[in-house]
Coordinates of C-alpha atoms and ligand atoms in Angstrom, one line a residue:
M202 CA -14.1 53.1 37.1
S203 CA -10.4 51.9 37.6
E204 CA -8.1 52.2 34.5
T205 CA -5.2 50.0 36.1
T206 CA -4.1 47.1 34.4
P207 CA -3.2 43.7 36.8
E208 CA 0.6 44.6 36.1
Q209 CA 0.6 48.0 37.7
R210 CA -1.4 46.6 40.7
P211 CA 0.4 43.9 42.5
V212 CA -2.2 41.8 44.4
G213 CA -1.4 39.2 47.5
I214 CA -0.7 39.3 51.0
D215 CA 2.0 42.1 51.0
A216 CA -0.2 44.6 49.2
A217 CA -3.3 43.4 51.5
T218 CA -1.1 44.1 54.5
A219 CA -0.1 47.5 53.5
I220 CA -3.5 48.6 52.7
L221 CA -4.8 47.8 56.4
R222 CA -1.8 49.5 57.7
Q223 CA -2.0 52.5 55.6
N224 CA -6.1 52.7 56.8
D225 CA -5.2 52.1 60.3
R226 CA -6.0 55.2 62.3
G227 CA -4.5 53.8 65.6
G228 CA -7.1 51.1 67.3
Y229 CA -9.2 51.2 64.3
T230 CA -9.4 50.6 60.7
I231 CA -11.2 53.4 58.2
P232 CA -12.9 51.6 55.2
T233 CA -10.9 53.9 52.8
D234 CA -9.3 57.5 53.2
G235 CA -11.5 60.3 52.2
L236 CA -14.8 58.4 51.1
Y237 CA -15.2 56.6 54.5
P238 CA -13.0 58.3 57.1
F239 CA -14.4 56.5 60.3
Q240 CA -15.0 53.3 61.9
W241 CA -18.1 51.3 60.5
S242 CA -18.9 48.5 62.3
W243 CA -19.4 45.4 59.8
D244 CA -16.6 46.7 58.1
S245 CA -14.6 46.7 61.2
A246 CA -15.6 43.6 62.1
I247 CA -14.2 41.9 58.7
T248 CA -11.1 44.0 58.7
G249 CA -10.4 42.4 62.1
L250 CA -10.3 39.1 60.4
G251 CA -7.6 40.3 58.1
W252 CA -5.6 41.8 61.1
L253 CA -5.4 38.6 62.7
T254 CA -3.2 37.1 60.1
I255 CA -0.8 40.3 60.6
D256 CA -1.0 41.2 64.1
E257 CA -3.3 39.4 66.6
K258 CA -3.5 41.9 69.5
R259 CA -4.3 44.7 66.8
A260 CA -7.0 42.4 65.6
W261 CA -8.7 42.4 69.3
Q262 CA -8.2 46.1 69.4
E263 CA -10.3 46.5 66.5
A264 CA -13.3 44.9 68.4
E265 CA -12.2 46.7 71.7
T266 CA -12.6 50.0 70.1
M267 CA -15.9 49.5 68.1
F268 CA -17.2 48.0 71.5
R269 CA -16.0 51.3 73.4
G270 CA -18.8 53.2 71.3
Q271 CA -21.3 50.7 72.2
W272 CA -24.5 52.7 73.5
D273 CA -26.0 52.4 77.0
N274 CA -28.8 50.3 75.5
G275 CA -26.7 47.7 73.9
M276 CA -26.6 49.2 70.3
V277 CA -23.7 49.0 68.4
P278 CA -23.6 52.1 66.2
H279 CA -22.9 51.7 62.5
I280 CA -20.4 54.5 62.5
L281 CA -18.3 55.7 65.4
F282 CA -16.8 59.5 64.5
H283 CA -13.5 59.2 66.4
K284 CA -12.4 62.5 65.0
G285 CA -14.0 65.0 62.8
A286 CA -13.4 65.1 58.9
E287 CA -14.7 67.5 56.4
S288 CA -15.0 64.9 53.9
Y289 CA -17.7 63.2 54.9
F290 CA -21.6 63.7 55.2
P291 CA -23.7 63.5 57.1
G292 CA -21.2 63.9 60.2
P293 CA -22.2 63.7 64.0
D294 CA -24.2 66.9 64.2
V295 CA -26.6 65.7 61.6
W296 CA -27.1 62.6 63.7
G297 CA -26.9 64.3 67.1
S298 CA -26.7 61.2 69.1
G299 CA -25.1 63.1 71.9
T300 CA -22.8 60.2 72.9
K301 CA -19.3 60.1 74.6
I302 CA -17.8 58.9 71.5
P303 CA -19.9 60.8 68.5
S304 CA -21.7 58.0 66.6
S305 CA -24.9 57.2 64.2
A306 CA -28.2 56.1 65.7
I307 CA -28.5 53.2 63.8
S308 CA -26.6 49.8 63.9
Q309 CA -25.3 47.7 60.8
P310 CA -25.6 43.6 60.1
P311 CA -24.4 42.2 63.3
V312 CA -21.6 40.0 62.1
W313 CA -19.2 40.7 65.6
A314 CA -20.0 37.4 67.1
T315 CA -19.0 35.3 64.0
T316 CA -15.7 37.3 63.4
I317 CA -15.2 36.9 67.1
R318 CA -15.4 33.3 67.1
F319 CA -13.0 33.2 64.1
M320 CA -10.6 35.4 66.0
Y321 CA -10.8 33.1 69.0
E322 CA -10.6 30.1 67.4
K323 CA -7.7 31.0 64.8
C324 CA -5.7 33.1 67.4
R325 CA -2.3 31.5 68.1
D326 CA -1.8 33.0 71.5
Q327 CA -4.9 31.4 73.2
S328 CA -4.0 33.3 76.5
L329 CA -4.7 36.5 74.5
A330 CA -7.7 35.3 72.8
A331 CA -9.3 34.0 76.3
E332 CA -8.7 37.3 78.2
K333 CA -9.8 39.4 75.0
L334 CA -13.1 36.9 74.6
R335 CA -13.8 37.2 78.4
A336 CA -14.3 41.0 78.3
L337 CA -16.0 40.9 75.1
L338 CA -18.8 38.5 76.0
P339 CA -21.0 40.8 78.0
K340 CA -20.8 43.2 75.5
L341 CA -21.5 41.2 72.6
M342 CA -24.6 39.6 74.6
A343 CA -25.8 43.1 75.4
Y344 CA -25.9 43.9 71.5
H345 CA -27.9 40.9 70.7
E346 CA -30.3 41.6 73.4
W347 CA -30.7 44.9 72.0
W348 CA -31.7 43.7 68.7
Y349 CA -34.6 41.4 69.9
R350 CA -35.5 43.9 72.3
E351 CA -35.7 47.0 70.5
R352 CA -36.2 45.8 67.0
D353 CA -38.5 42.8 67.8
P354 CA -40.6 44.3 71.0
G355 CA -43.6 41.7 69.7
D356 CA -41.5 38.7 69.7
T357 CA -42.4 37.8 66.2
G358 CA -38.8 36.3 65.8
L359 CA -37.8 38.4 63.0
V360 CA -36.2 42.0 63.8
C361 CA -36.8 44.9 61.8
S362 CA -34.3 47.5 60.3
Y363 CA -35.2 51.4 60.2
H364 CA -32.7 52.5 57.5
P365 CA -31.4 51.5 54.2
W366 CA -28.0 52.3 55.6
E367 CA -28.7 49.7 58.5
S368 CA -28.7 46.8 55.9
G369 CA -25.2 47.8 54.7
M370 CA -26.8 47.4 51.3
D371 CA -27.6 51.0 51.3
N372 CA -29.0 51.3 47.8
S373 CA -30.4 48.1 47.0
P374 CA -33.3 47.9 44.7
A375 CA -35.2 45.9 47.5
W376 CA -35.7 49.1 49.6
D377 CA -37.1 51.3 46.6
K378 CA -40.6 50.8 47.6
P379 CA -40.2 51.3 51.3
L380 CA -38.0 54.2 51.0
G381 CA -40.1 55.5 48.1
V382 CA -43.0 56.6 50.5
V383 CA -40.4 58.3 53.2
P384 CA -40.9 62.3 52.5
G385 CA -37.6 63.7 51.6
V386 CA -36.1 66.8 53.8
S387 CA -36.2 70.1 52.5
W388 CA -33.1 71.3 53.6
E389 CA -30.0 72.0 51.6
Y390 CA -27.0 69.9 52.2
K391 CA -24.0 69.4 50.2
R392 CA -23.1 65.6 49.7
R393 CA -19.2 64.7 49.9
D394 CA -19.7 60.9 48.4
L395 CA -19.7 62.4 44.8
G396 CA -16.5 64.3 45.1
H397 CA -15.1 60.9 46.1
V398 CA -16.6 58.6 43.5
D399 CA -18.2 58.7 40.2
P400 CA -21.9 59.8 40.8
E401 CA -23.2 57.0 38.3
Q402 CA -21.9 54.6 40.8
R403 CA -23.6 56.4 43.9
P404 CA -27.5 56.8 45.1
H405 CA -29.6 59.6 43.5
K406 CA -30.5 62.9 45.3
P407 CA -34.3 62.0 46.1
E408 CA -33.0 58.7 47.6
Y409 CA -30.3 60.8 49.6
D410 CA -33.2 63.3 50.8
R411 CA -35.2 60.4 52.5
Y412 CA -32.3 59.0 54.0
L413 CA -31.8 62.3 55.7
Y414 CA -35.3 62.5 56.8
L415 CA -35.0 59.2 58.6
V416 CA -31.7 60.6 60.2
D417 CA -34.0 63.7 61.3
F418 CA -36.8 61.6 62.5
Y419 CA -34.7 59.5 64.9
K420 CA -33.1 62.7 66.6
D421 CA -36.4 64.5 66.6
H422 CA -38.0 62.0 68.8
G423 CA -35.2 61.7 71.2
F424 CA -34.0 58.4 70.1
D425 CA -37.1 56.8 71.7
S426 CA -37.4 53.3 70.8
Q427 CA -41.0 52.5 71.5
Y428 CA -41.9 55.8 69.4
I429 CA -39.5 54.8 66.5
Y430 CA -41.1 51.6 66.4
D431 CA -44.7 52.7 66.3
N432 CA -44.3 55.7 63.8
C433 CA -41.0 55.3 61.5
P434 CA -41.9 55.5 58.1
Y435 CA -39.6 53.0 56.9
K436 CA -39.7 49.6 58.9
V437 CA -38.6 46.4 57.0
I438 CA -37.4 43.0 57.9
D439 CA -34.1 42.6 56.2
V440 CA -33.1 39.2 55.3
G441 CA -29.5 40.2 55.5
I442 CA -29.7 41.2 59.1
V443 CA -32.0 38.3 60.3
S444 CA -29.5 36.0 58.9
I445 CA -26.1 37.5 60.1
L446 CA -28.0 37.8 63.4
Q447 CA -29.0 34.1 63.6
R448 CA -25.5 33.0 62.7
A449 CA -23.9 35.1 65.2
G450 CA -26.1 34.2 67.9
N451 CA -25.1 30.6 67.4
D452 CA -21.6 31.8 67.3
L453 CA -22.0 33.6 70.6
I454 CA -23.5 30.4 72.2
E455 CA -20.8 28.7 71.2
L456 CA -18.3 31.4 72.5
C457 CA -20.2 31.3 75.9
C458 CA -19.7 27.6 76.2
I459 CA -15.9 27.8 75.8
A460 CA -15.9 30.8 78.6
D461 CA -18.4 29.0 80.7
Y462 CA -20.4 32.1 80.5
E463 CA -24.3 32.0 81.2
D464 CA -25.6 35.2 81.5
G465 CA -28.4 35.3 78.7
V466 CA -27.1 32.4 77.1
E467 CA -30.8 30.6 77.6
A468 CA -32.6 33.6 76.5
L469 CA -30.9 33.9 73.1
Q470 CA -31.4 30.1 72.8
A471 CA -35.2 30.7 72.8
E472 CA -34.7 34.1 70.1
L473 CA -32.9 31.8 68.0
E474 CA -35.5 29.3 68.0
R475 CA -38.6 32.1 67.3
T476 CA -36.4 33.0 64.3
R477 CA -36.3 29.5 63.1
S478 CA -39.9 29.1 63.4
A479 CA -40.7 32.3 61.6
I480 CA -38.2 32.7 58.8
N481 CA -40.5 30.4 56.5
K482 CA -42.8 33.5 56.3
L483 CA -40.2 34.9 54.0
W484 CA -39.5 32.1 51.8
S485 CA -40.7 32.1 48.1
S486 CA -41.3 28.9 46.6
E487 CA -41.6 30.8 43.3
H488 CA -38.2 32.4 43.3
H489 CA -36.2 30.2 45.3
C490 CA -35.1 32.5 48.1
F491 CA -36.4 34.4 51.3
F492 CA -37.6 37.7 50.6
N493 CA -37.4 41.0 52.4
H494 CA -40.4 42.6 54.2
D495 CA -42.0 45.7 54.2
L496 CA -43.7 45.6 57.8
I497 CA -45.6 48.9 57.0
T498 CA -47.8 47.6 54.0
G499 CA -47.3 43.8 54.9
Q500 CA -45.6 42.8 51.7
A501 CA -42.7 40.9 50.2
L502 CA -40.4 43.1 49.0
D503 CA -39.9 40.5 46.0
E504 CA -36.4 41.7 44.4
V505 CA -33.8 38.8 44.2
T506 CA -30.6 40.4 45.9
S507 CA -27.5 38.8 47.2
A508 CA -29.3 39.3 51.0
T509 CA -32.1 36.8 50.0
V510 CA -29.9 33.8 50.0
L511 CA -28.1 34.8 53.1
P512 CA -30.3 32.5 55.3
L513 CA -27.6 29.8 54.0
F514 CA -25.1 31.6 56.1
G515 CA -27.5 31.8 59.0
G516 CA -28.3 28.4 59.0
L517 CA -31.8 28.8 58.5
A518 CA -33.1 27.3 55.3
D519 CA -34.3 23.4 55.3
K520 CA -32.5 20.9 53.1
K521 CA -34.9 21.4 50.3
Q522 CA -34.6 25.5 50.4
A523 CA -31.0 25.3 50.7
A524 CA -30.9 22.9 47.7
A525 CA -33.3 25.5 45.8
M526 CA -30.9 28.3 46.5
A527 CA -27.9 26.3 45.6
D528 CA -29.5 25.9 41.9
L529 CA -30.3 29.5 42.0
I530 CA -27.0 30.8 43.0
G531 CA -25.4 28.4 40.4
A532 CA -27.2 29.9 37.6
W533 CA -26.7 33.3 39.0
L534 CA -23.0 32.7 38.7
D535 CA -23.2 31.8 35.3
A536 CA -25.2 35.0 34.2
T537 CA -22.7 37.3 35.4
K538 CA -18.9 37.6 34.5
V539 CA -17.8 37.7 38.0
G540 CA -18.8 36.5 41.6
L541 CA -22.5 37.0 42.8
S542 CA -23.6 40.4 42.1
S543 CA -25.7 42.2 44.9
T544 CA -28.8 42.4 42.7
H545 CA -29.9 39.6 40.3
P546 CA -28.9 40.5 36.5
S547 CA -32.5 39.6 35.4
S548 CA -34.1 42.2 37.5
P549 CA -35.0 45.7 35.5
R550 CA -33.6 47.3 38.5
Y551 CA -30.3 46.0 37.8
E552 CA -27.2 48.1 37.4
S553 CA -23.7 46.3 37.2
Q554 CA -22.2 49.4 38.8
R555 CA -24.3 51.5 40.8
Y556 CA -24.2 51.1 44.9
W557 CA -25.6 47.7 45.9
R558 CA -28.0 47.5 42.8
G559 CA -25.4 44.7 40.9
P560 CA -22.0 45.1 41.8
V561 CA -20.0 42.2 43.6
W562 CA -19.0 42.6 47.1
I563 CA -16.2 40.3 48.4
H564 CA -17.4 39.8 52.0
I565 CA -21.1 39.1 50.5
N566 CA -19.4 36.2 48.6
W567 CA -17.4 35.2 51.6
M568 CA -20.5 34.7 53.7
I569 CA -22.7 33.0 51.1
A570 CA -19.6 30.8 50.2
L571 CA -19.6 29.9 54.0
G572 CA -23.2 29.2 54.2
A573 CA -23.3 27.1 50.9
A574 CA -20.3 25.1 52.2
D575 CA -22.1 24.2 55.4
Y576 CA -25.0 23.0 53.4
G577 CA -22.7 20.7 51.6
Y578 CA -22.4 22.8 48.3
S579 CA -18.9 23.0 48.3
E580 CA -18.7 23.5 44.5
I581 CA -20.9 26.5 44.9
A582 CA -18.2 27.8 47.9
Q583 CA -15.6 27.2 45.5
R584 CA -16.9 29.0 42.5
L585 CA -17.5 31.9 44.7
Q586 CA -13.9 32.1 46.3
D587 CA -12.4 31.5 42.7
S588 CA -14.7 34.5 41.3
A589 CA -13.8 37.0 44.0
R590 CA -9.9 36.0 43.7
D591 CA -10.4 36.7 40.0
C592 CA -11.8 40.3 41.0
V593 CA -9.1 41.2 43.3
T594 CA -6.3 39.8 41.2
A595 CA -7.5 41.6 37.8
A596 CA -8.5 44.8 39.4
G597 CA -7.0 45.3 43.0
F598 CA -8.7 46.1 46.3
W599 CA -11.6 47.9 45.3
E600 CA -14.5 48.6 47.6
Y601 CA -16.9 46.7 45.3
F602 CA -16.5 45.2 41.4
D603 CA -18.5 45.8 38.4
A604 CA -20.4 42.2 37.9
D605 CA -20.4 42.5 33.9
T606 CA -16.6 43.4 33.5
G607 CA -14.9 42.6 37.0
G608 CA -13.4 46.3 36.7
G609 CA -12.8 47.9 40.3
C610 CA -15.7 50.4 41.4
G611 CA -16.4 52.9 44.3
G612 CA -13.4 53.6 46.7
D613 CA -9.8 52.3 46.1
D614 CA -7.4 50.2 48.7
F615 CA -10.6 49.3 50.7
S616 CA -10.1 47.5 54.0
W617 CA -12.7 45.0 54.1
T618 CA -11.7 43.9 50.3
A619 CA -7.8 43.8 51.6
A620 CA -8.8 41.7 54.8
T621 CA -11.1 39.1 53.1
T622 CA -8.2 38.5 50.9
L623 CA -6.0 38.0 53.6
F624 CA -8.2 35.6 55.3
W625 CA -10.2 34.2 52.8
L626 CA -8.8 34.6 49.2
S627 CA -5.2 33.4 50.0
N628 CA -6.6 30.2 51.8
P629 CA -8.2 27.4 50.0
A630 CA -12.0 27.1 50.3
Ligands
LIG821 C1 -21.5 52.1 52.5 C2 -21.8 50.5 52.3 C3 -21.8 49.9 53.8 C4 -20.6 50.2 54.3 C5 -20.0 51.6 54.4 C6 -18.3 51.7 54.5 O1 -22.3 52.8 53.2 O2 -23.0 50.4 51.8 O3 -22.1 48.8 53.7 O4 -20.2 49.7 55.6 O5 -20.1 52.0 52.9 O6 -17.6 51.1 53.8

């Protein structure tokens, strides 16, 4: 937990700009030094929005570098290990992907087409934007096709996820049950995260053993997508991924129209329609949100987390569902000191400081605010923005914030917190 006072930590555009520059490794931005020394996919997408306000060419470069690590099958890995770093575990040798740019073997919430649409629309240099967009479109399309082909081979309309890390919400209590049946590795390893951050804020060892089992599983089976789909001991429908993929898919279609790009558009429209029809299966009329699902047991994962209201961001809720979620969010904001916590505070598994079990992440609040505004709930959007701003103003650019106190947690000088400050918090809702 940070000991700093607001006076010691100047917050604002200059400080946020300085963080992006400090975390810049030449063409890509690390989330924070030490704890996360590589390029993470959704961090990088969000960070690009921050760069856009400082240096437009640099913003496009963030995306270009990430897509250079795209796999031949279209997947954009969740981590690109551009250089070696002793401060991080598990590194490229554990993942064993064997790709030209060493990488992990899973993806992350596919927010790229959404951030690229913002970049295109807000870029002052429109000829730069048009040129960069043109080059990125086939790659974005291949990425979206990968999700539907590999993660929903049965065309159910709901893609699946094979690892809690893929959700970006690594330690969410929503994953406790499905992860709980995954065996743990028995080999010895040394975690590096605990040397950077208070262990009270990080996942426990049994969870880590299971995370690593899954990493071994993909490698031991040669990353064979059909085998993994049929046999992976962890297979969930993650509402966060489904919602983010849906919004990004709509944004991608819009970008294709702008650039007169037709390849894959019709098929993508059909996928979006399939998801719209399927999403109701996840709705909980009792809890007023969309639950994640365990595809192995067939059961709903009935934990109210910030992901379960992300269908607002994906435009996937009907009017009644949106109204119910707006009420839920309003009461939820009343129940914590700051922001929308990653897990609902009434959950017995809520912990205000532990990774994804309670703390507030600013970029998630941004996504929910965008979704709420789209459905006409501008007061909710404003509350989310004000509260996120309060976190940063009081504590600084932390990875995440204690929902009960607003104190900064995790890594300091964090890129996506700086970027959302530049792109979102320094602007009116
Ligand atoms: C953690 C977070 C994930 C993020 C990464 C880098 O693993 O859970 O969402 O992308 O750190 O910041």
